[in-house]
Short mmCIF file of C-alpha atoms in Angstrom, two decimals:
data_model
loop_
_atom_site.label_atom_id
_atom_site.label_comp_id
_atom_site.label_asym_id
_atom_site.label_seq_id
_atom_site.Cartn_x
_atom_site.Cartn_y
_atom_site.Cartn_z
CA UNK I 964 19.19 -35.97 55.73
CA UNK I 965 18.49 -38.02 58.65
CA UNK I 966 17.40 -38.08 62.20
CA UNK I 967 19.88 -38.70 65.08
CA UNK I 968 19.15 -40.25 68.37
CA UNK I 969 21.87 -39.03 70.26
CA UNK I 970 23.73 -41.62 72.68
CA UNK I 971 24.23 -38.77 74.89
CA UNK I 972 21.87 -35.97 75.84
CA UNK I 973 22.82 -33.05 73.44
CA UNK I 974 23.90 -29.91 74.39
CA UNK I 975 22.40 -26.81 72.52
CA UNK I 976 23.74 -23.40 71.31
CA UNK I 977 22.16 -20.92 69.37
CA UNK I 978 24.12 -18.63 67.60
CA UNK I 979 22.05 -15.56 66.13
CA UNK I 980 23.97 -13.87 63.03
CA UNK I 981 22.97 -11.25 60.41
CA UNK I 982 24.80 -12.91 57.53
CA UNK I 983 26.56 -10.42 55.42
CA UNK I 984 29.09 -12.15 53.22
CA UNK I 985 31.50 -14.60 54.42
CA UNK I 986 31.46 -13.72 58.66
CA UNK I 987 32.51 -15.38 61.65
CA UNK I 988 30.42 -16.30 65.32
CA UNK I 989 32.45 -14.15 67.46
CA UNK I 990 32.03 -15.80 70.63
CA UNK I 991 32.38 -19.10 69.46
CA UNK I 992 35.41 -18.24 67.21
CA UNK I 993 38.64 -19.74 67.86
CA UNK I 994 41.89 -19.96 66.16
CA UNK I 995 44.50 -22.39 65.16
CA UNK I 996 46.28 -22.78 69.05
CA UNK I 997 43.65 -20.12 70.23
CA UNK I 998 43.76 -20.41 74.17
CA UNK I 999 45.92 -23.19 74.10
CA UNK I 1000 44.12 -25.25 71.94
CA UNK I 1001 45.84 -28.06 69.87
CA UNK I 1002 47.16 -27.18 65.85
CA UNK I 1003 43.66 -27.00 63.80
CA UNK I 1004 43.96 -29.37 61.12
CA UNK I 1005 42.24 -29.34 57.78
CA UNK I 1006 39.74 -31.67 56.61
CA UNK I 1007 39.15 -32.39 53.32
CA UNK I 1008 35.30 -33.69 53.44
CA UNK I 1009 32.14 -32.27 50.99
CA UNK I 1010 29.73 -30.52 52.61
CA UNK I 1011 26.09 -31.94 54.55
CA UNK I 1012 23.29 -30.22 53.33
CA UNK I 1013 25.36 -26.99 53.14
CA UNK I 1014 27.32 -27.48 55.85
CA UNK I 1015 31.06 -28.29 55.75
CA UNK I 1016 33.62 -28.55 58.77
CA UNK I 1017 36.87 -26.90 57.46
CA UNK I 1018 39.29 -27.64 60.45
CA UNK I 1019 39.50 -30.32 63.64
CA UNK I 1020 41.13 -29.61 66.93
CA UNK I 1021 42.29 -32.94 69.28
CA UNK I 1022 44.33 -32.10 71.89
CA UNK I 1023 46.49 -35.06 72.57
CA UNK I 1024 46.85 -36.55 69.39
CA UNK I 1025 48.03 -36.50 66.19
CA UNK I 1026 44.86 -35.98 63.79
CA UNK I 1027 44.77 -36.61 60.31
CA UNK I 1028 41.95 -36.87 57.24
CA UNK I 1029 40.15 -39.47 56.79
CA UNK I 1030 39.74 -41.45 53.39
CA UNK I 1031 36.37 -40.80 50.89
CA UNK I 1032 33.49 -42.64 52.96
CA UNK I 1033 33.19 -40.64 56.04
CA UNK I 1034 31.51 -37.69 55.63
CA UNK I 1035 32.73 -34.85 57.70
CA UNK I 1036 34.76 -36.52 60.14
CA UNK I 1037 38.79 -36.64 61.07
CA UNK I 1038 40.65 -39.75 62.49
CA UNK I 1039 42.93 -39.69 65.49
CA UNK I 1040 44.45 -41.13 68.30
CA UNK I 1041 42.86 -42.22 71.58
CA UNK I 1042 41.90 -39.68 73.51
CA UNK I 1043 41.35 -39.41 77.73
CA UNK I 1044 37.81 -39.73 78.30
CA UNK I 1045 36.44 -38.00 81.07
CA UNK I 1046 37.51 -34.83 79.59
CA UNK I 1047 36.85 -31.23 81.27
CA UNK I 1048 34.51 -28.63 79.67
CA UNK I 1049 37.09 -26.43 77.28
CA UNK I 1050 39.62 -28.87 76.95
CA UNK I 1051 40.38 -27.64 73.32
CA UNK I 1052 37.68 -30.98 70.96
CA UNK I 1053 36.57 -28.59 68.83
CA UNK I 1054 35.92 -28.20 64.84
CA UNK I 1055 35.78 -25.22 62.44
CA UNK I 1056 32.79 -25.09 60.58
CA UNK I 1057 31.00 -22.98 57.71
CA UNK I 1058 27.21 -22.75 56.76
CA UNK I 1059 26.70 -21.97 53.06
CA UNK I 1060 22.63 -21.06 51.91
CA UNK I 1061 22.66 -21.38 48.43
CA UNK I 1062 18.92 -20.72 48.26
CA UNK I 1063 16.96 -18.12 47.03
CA UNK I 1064 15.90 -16.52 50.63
CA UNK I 1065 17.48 -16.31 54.15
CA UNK I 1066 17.37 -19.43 56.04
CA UNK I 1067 18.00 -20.61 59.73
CA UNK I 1068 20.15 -23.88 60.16
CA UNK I 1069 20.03 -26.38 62.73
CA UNK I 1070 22.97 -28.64 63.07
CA UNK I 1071 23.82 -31.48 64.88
CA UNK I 1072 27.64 -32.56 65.25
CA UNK I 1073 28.51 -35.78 66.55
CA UNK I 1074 31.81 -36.20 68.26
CA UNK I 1075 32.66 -39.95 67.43
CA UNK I 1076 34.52 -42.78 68.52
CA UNK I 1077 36.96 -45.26 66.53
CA UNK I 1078 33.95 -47.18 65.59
CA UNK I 1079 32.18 -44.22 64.09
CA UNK I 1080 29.18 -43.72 67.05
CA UNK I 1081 28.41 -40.53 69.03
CA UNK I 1082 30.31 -40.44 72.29
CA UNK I 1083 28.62 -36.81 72.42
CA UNK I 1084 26.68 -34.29 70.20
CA UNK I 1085 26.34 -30.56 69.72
CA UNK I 1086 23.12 -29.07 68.43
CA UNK I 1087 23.94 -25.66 67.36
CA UNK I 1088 21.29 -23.36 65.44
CA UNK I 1089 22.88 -20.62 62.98
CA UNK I 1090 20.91 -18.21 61.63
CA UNK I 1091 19.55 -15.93 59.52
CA UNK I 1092 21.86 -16.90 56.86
CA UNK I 1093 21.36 -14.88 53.60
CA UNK I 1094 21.01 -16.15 50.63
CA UNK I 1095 24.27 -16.76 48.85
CA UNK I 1096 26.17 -15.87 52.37
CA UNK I 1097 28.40 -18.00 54.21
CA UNK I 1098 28.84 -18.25 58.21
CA UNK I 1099 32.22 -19.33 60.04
CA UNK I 1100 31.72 -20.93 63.52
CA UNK I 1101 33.63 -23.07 65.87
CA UNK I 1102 31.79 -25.71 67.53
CA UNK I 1103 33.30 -27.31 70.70
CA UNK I 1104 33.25 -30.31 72.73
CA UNK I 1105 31.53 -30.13 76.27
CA UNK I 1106 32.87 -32.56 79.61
CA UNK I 1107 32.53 -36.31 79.16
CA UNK I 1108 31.39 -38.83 81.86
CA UNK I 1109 33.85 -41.23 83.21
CA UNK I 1110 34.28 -43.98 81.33
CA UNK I 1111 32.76 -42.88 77.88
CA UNK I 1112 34.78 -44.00 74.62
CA UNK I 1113 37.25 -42.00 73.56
CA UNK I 1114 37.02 -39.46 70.89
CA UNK I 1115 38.38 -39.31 67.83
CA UNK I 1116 36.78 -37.43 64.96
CA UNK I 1117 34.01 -35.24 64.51
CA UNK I 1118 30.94 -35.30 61.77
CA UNK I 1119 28.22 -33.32 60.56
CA UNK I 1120 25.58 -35.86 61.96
CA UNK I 1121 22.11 -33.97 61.15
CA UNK I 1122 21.19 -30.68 59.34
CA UNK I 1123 18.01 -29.28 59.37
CA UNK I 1124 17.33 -25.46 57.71
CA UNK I 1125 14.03 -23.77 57.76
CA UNK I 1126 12.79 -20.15 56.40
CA UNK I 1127 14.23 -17.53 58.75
CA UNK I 1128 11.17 -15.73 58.72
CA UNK I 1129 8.93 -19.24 59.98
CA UNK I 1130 12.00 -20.38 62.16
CA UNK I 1131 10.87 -21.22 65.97
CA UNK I 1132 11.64 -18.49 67.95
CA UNK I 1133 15.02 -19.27 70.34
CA UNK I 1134 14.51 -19.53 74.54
CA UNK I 1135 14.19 -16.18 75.99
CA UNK I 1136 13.11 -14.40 72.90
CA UNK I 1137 9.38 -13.78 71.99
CA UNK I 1138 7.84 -12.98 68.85
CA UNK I 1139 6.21 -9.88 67.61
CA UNK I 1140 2.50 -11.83 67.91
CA UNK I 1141 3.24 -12.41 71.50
CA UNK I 1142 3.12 -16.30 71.38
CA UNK I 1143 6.02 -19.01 70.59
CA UNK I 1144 5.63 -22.35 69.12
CA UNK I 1145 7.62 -25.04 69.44
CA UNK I 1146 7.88 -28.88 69.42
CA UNK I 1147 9.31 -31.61 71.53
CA UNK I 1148 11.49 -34.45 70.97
CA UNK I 1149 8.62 -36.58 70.68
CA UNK I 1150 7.87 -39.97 72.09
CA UNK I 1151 7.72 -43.86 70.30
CA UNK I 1152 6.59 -47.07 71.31
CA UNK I 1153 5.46 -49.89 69.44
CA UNK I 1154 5.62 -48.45 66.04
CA UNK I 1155 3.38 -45.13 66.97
CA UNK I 1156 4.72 -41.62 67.16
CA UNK I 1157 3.64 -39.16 69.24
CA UNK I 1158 5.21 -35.31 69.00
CA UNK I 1159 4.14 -32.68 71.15
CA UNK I 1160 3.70 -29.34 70.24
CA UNK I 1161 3.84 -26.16 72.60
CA UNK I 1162 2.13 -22.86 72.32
CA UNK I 1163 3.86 -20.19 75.29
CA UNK I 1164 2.06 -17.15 75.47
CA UNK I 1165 5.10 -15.07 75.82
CA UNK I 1166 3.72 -11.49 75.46
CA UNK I 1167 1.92 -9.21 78.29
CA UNK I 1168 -1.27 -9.60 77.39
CA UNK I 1169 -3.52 -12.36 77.26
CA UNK I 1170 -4.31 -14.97 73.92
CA UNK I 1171 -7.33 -16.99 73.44
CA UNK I 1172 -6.71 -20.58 71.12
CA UNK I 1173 -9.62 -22.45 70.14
CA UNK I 1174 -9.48 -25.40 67.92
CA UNK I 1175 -6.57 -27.63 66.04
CA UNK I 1176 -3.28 -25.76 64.79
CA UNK I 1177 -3.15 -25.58 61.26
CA UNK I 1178 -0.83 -28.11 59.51
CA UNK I 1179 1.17 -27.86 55.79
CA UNK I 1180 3.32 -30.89 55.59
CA UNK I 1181 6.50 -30.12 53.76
CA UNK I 1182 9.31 -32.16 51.88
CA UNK I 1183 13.01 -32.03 52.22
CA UNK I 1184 12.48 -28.79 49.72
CA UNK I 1185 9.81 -26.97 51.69
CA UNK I 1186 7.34 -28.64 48.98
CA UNK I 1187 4.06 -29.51 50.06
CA UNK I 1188 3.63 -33.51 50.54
CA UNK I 1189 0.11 -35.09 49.44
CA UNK I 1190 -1.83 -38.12 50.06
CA UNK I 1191 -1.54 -38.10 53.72
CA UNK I 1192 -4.83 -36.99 55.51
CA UNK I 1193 -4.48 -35.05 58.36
CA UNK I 1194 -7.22 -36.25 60.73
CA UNK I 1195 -8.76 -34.35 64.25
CA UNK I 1196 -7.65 -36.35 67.05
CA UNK I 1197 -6.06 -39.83 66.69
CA UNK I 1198 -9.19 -42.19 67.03
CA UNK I 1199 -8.20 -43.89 63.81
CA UNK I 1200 -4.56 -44.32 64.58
CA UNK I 1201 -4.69 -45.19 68.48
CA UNK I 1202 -6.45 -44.23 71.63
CA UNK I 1203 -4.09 -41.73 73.78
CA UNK I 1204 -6.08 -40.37 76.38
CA UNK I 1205 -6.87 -36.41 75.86
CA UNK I 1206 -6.16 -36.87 72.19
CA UNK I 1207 -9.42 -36.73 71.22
CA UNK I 1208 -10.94 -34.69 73.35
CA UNK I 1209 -13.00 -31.48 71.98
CA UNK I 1210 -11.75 -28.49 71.03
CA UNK I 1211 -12.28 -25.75 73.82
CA UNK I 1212 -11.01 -22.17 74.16
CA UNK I 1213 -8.20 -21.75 75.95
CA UNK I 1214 -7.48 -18.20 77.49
CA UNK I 1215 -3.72 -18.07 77.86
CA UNK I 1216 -2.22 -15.75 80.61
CA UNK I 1217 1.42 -14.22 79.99
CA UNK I 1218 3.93 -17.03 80.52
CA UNK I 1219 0.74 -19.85 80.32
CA UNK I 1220 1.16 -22.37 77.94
CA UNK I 1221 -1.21 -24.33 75.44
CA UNK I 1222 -0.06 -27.95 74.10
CA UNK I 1223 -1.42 -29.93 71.17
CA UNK I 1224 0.43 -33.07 69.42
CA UNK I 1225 0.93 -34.73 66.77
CA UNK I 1226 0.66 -38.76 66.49
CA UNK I 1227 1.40 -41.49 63.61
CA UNK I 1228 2.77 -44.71 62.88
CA UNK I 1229 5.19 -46.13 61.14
CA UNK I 1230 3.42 -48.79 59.76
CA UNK I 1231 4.85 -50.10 56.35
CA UNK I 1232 2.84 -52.29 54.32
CA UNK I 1233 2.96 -52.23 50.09
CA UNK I 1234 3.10 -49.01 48.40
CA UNK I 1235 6.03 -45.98 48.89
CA UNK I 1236 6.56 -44.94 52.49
CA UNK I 1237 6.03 -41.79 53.09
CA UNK I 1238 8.58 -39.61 55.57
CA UNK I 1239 7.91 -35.61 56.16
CA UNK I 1240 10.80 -33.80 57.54
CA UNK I 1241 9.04 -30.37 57.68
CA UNK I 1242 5.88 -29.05 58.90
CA UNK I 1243 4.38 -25.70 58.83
CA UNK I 1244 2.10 -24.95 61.44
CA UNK I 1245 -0.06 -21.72 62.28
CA UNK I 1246 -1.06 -21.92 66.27
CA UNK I 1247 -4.60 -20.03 64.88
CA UNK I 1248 -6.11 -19.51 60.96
CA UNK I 1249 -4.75 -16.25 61.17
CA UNK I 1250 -1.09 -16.96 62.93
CA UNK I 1251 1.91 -16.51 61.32
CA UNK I 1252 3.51 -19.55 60.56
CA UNK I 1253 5.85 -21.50 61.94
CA UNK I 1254 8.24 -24.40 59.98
CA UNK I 1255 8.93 -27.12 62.74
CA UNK I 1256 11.00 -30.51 62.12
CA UNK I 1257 9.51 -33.49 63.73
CA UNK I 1258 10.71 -35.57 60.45
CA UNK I 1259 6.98 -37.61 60.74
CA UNK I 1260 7.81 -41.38 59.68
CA UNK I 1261 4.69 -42.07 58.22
CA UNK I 1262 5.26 -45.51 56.90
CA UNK I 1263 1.98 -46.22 54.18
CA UNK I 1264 0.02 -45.20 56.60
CA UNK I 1265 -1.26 -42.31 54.70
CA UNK I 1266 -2.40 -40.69 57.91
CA UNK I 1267 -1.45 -37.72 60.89
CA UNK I 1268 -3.65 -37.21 63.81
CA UNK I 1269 -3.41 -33.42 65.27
CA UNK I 1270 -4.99 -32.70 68.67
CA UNK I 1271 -7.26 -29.92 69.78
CA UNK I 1272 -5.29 -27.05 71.65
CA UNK I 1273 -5.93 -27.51 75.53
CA UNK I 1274 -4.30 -26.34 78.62
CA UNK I 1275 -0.91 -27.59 79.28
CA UNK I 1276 -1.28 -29.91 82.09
CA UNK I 1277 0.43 -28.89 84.58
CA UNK I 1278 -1.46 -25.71 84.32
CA UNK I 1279 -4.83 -27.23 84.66
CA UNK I 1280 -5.62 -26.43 88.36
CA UNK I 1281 -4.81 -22.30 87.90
CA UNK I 1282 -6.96 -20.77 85.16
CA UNK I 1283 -9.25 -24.17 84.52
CA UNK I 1284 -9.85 -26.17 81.72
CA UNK I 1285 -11.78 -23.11 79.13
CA UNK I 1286 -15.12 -21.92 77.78
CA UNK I 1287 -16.39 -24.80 76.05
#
């Protein structure tokens, strides 16, 4: 499992399924020559973390399977860059949990070049999956910009799963507690790590956070990960201003949001280097959790700095800062 930055900005699609048996995304499905499209053709690659694409579309060209090596991906000819949204890129996909309990996917497709880069990606969430179901879904390429490379194949890039009952609630729907956590894409410079986290209070009433959000850091398996200490603020791993300030309450208004972070480096000195795909966090002691993926690169550092919950900034000048 690794993390992608994509050369492109990603586009994302959430696809919400109750997975009973082998069943199909209807709005993304498509067809071999479905609306035009070019012939599907199979591809003979092993699956990525329980993911597997089953069939390629290239309008334009002549696809064919590529040799052992390349891990989800077809080979074909050039095609025009510049290419209109629905212009038929698209791959046939299926998402097999082979787990114990229902989990939510997160997948990231890369829609390559000759030389094997992203020209373009697709981050598409599936989910709930049961366990021991399958899910059939077509992903599909979106427009190009003039002058980008020209496509030809498409991979399984990045895949990400995570309980479906501790999966981050999708845009637009809130959660039975009334407030949504999330994380950004995070930021790096110089070897330190800094990942933001988000608390929405999504609900119609209001929510009062006090304190740091509860962290469990988690393996590739969803096992816990130890000998890292998980330190309040980030004196002892840089000086980011607001990082270390105090904990306050923070009386969150519907559609107000809270932020916190989390920062590291990536330091690497002697000893085993430590990387943590998954974290579970609870917003409050008594939150229900949430699994996110920042995939912390924590070097032999040993060492995580969380910050305090405080006021999103650009909230700051309508409800003030909080009852110390």
């Amino acid at each position: 499992m690794r993390r992608t930055t994509p050369l492109l900005p990603a586009v994302a699609a959430v696809l919400l399924l109750t997975a009973c048996g082998a069943q199909r995304a209807g709005p993304h499905d498509g067809g071999a020559g479905a609306g035009g499209e070019a012939p599907r053709t199979a591809v003979p690659e092993p699956a990525v973390d329980g993911v597997r694409i089953t069939s390629v579309a290239l309008p334009s060209a002549s696809p064919s399977a590529t040799g052992a090596g390349t891990t989800g991906g077809v080979r074909a000819e050039p095609l025009p860059t510049g290419l209109p949204a629905g212009s038929g890129v698209s791959a046939d996909y299926e998402v097999v949990n082979s787990a114990a309990e229902a989990l939510t996917y997160t997948v990231l497709f890369d829609f390559t070049s000759g030389a094997g880069g992203a020209v373009s990606n697709q981050k598409v969430t599936v989910g709930p999956v049961g366990p021991g179901r399958t899910v059939r879904a077509t992903v599909r390429m979106e427009s190009l910009p003039p002058g980008a490379p020209s496509v030809k194949g498409v991979k399984v890039a990045e895949v990400t799963s995570v309980p479906a009952a501790e999966a981050p609630s999708a845009a637009g729907v809130c959660p039975p507690s009334g407030i949504r956590v999330t994380a950004d894409d995070g930021d790096a410079a110089m070897g330190l790590r800094v990942v933001g986290l988000i608390l929405e209070n999504c609900g119609d009433r209001d929510h009062t956070v006090k304190g740091y959000p509860r962290l469990t850091l988690l393996d590739e398996d969803h096992r816990p990960v130890d000998g890292v200490r998980i330190l309040h603020g980030g004196g002892d791993i840089a000086l980011v201003p607001g990082f270390d300030d105090p904990p306050r309450a923070v009386t969150l208004a519907p559609g107000e949001r809270a932020s916190s972070g989390l920062m590291w480096r990536n330091t690497t000195g002697s000893g085993t280097a430590v990387g943590v795909p998954y974290v579970r966090v609870r917003a409050t002691p008594d939150a229900a959790p949430v699994m996110i993926t920042p995939h912390l690169d924590l070097g032999t550092t040993g060492k995580l700095g969380v910050g305090a919950w405080r006021r999103a900034p650009e909230q700051r000048g309508t409800r003030g800062a909080g009852t110390p």
